Coordinates of N, CA and C in Angstrom, one line a residue:
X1 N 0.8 -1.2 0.0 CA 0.0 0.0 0.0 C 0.9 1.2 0.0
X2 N 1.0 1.8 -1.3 CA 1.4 3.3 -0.9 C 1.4 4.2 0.1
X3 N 2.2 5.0 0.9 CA 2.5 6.0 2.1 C 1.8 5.3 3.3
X4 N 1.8 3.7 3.2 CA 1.2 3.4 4.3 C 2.8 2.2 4.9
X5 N 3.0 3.3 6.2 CA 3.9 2.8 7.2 C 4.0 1.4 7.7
X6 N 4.6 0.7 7.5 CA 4.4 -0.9 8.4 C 5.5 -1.1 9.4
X7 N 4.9 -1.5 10.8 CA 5.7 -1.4 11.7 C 7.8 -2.4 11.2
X8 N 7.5 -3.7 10.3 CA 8.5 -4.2 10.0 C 8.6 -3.4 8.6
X9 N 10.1 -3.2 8.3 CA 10.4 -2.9 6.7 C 10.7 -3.7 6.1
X10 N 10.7 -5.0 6.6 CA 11.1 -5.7 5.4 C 10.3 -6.9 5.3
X11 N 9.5 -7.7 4.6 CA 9.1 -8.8 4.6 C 10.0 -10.0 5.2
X12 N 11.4 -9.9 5.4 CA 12.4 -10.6 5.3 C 12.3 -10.6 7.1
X13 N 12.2 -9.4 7.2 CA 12.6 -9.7 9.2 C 11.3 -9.4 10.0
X14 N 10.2 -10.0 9.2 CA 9.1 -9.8 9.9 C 8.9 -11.0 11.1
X15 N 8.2 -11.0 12.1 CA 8.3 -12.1 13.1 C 6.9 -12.4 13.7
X16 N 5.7 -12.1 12.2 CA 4.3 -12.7 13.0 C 4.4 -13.9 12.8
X17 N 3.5 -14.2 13.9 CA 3.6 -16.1 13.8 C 1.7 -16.0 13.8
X18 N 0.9 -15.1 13.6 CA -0.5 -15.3 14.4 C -1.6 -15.5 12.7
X19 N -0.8 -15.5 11.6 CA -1.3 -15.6 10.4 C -3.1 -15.0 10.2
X20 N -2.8 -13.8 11.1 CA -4.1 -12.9 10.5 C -3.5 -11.4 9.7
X21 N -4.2 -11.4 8.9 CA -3.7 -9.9 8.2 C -4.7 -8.6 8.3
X22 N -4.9 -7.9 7.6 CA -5.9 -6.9 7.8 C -5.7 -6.7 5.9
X23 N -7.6 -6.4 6.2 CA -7.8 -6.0 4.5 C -7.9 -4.8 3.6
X24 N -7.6 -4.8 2.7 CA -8.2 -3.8 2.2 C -8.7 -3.8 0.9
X25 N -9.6 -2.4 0.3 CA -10.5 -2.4 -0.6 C -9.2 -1.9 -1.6
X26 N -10.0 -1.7 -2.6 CA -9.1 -1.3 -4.1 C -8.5 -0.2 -4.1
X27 N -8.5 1.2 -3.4 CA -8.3 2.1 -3.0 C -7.6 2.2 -1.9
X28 N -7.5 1.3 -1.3 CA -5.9 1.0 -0.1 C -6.5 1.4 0.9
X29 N -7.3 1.3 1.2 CA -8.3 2.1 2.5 C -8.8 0.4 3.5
X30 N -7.8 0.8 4.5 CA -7.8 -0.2 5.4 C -9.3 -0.9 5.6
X31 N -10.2 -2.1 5.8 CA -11.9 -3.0 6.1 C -10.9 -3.7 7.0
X32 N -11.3 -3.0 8.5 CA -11.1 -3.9 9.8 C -11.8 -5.0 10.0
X33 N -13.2 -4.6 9.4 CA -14.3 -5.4 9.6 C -15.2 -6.0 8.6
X34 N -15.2 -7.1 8.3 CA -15.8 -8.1 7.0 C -17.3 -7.7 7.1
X35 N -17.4 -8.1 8.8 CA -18.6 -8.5 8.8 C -19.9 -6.7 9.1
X36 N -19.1 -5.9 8.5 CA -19.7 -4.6 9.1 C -20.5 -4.6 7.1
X37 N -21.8 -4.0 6.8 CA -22.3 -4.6 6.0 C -21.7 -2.9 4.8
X38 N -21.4 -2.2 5.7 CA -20.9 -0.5 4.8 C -19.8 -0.6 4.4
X39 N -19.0 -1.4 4.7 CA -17.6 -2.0 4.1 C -17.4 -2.2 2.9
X40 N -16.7 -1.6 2.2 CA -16.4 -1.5 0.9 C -16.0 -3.4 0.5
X41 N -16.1 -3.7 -0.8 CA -15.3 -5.0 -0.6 C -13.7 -4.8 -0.7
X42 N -13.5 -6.3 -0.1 CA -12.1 -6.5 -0.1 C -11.4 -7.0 -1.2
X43 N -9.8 -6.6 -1.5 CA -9.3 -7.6 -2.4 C -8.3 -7.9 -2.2
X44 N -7.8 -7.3 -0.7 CA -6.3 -7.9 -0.5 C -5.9 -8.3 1.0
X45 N -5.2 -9.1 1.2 CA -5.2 -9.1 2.4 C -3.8 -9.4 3.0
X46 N -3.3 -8.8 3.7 CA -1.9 -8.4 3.9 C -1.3 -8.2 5.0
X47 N -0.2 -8.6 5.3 CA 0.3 -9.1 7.1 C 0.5 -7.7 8.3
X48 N -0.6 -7.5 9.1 CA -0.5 -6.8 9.5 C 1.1 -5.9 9.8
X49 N 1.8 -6.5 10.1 CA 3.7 -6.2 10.7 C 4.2 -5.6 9.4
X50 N 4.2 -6.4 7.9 CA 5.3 -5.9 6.7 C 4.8 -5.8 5.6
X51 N 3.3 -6.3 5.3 CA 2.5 -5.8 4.5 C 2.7 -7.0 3.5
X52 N 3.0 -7.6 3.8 CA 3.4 -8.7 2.4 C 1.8 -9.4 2.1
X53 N 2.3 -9.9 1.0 CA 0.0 -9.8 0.6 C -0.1 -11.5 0.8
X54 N -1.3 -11.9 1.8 CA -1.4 -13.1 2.4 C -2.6 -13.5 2.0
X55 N -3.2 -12.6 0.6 CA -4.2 -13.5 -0.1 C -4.2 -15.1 -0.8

């Protein structure tokens, strides 16, 4: 995601073990929530810590 900060910089020295990500719509705009029904849809989904895409 463009100008969007991730606590690891590198996919390489990331250290989640909890294999949940957070999603987002086509527009890079973070859906915390699937089940909220005003939620844009999703198309990506990507490791909360380095962003690497875990679709």
């Amino acid at each position: 995601m463009p100008n969007r900060p991730w606590p690891i910089g590198r996919p390489e020295d990331c250290d989640d073990q909890t294999s949940t990500g957070l999603w987002f719509d086509a527009t890079g705009t973070p859906q915390p929530d699937l089940d909220d029904r005003t939620a844009s849809d999703s198309v990506a989904l990507l490791c909360r810590r380095c962003g690497l895409d875990c679709t």
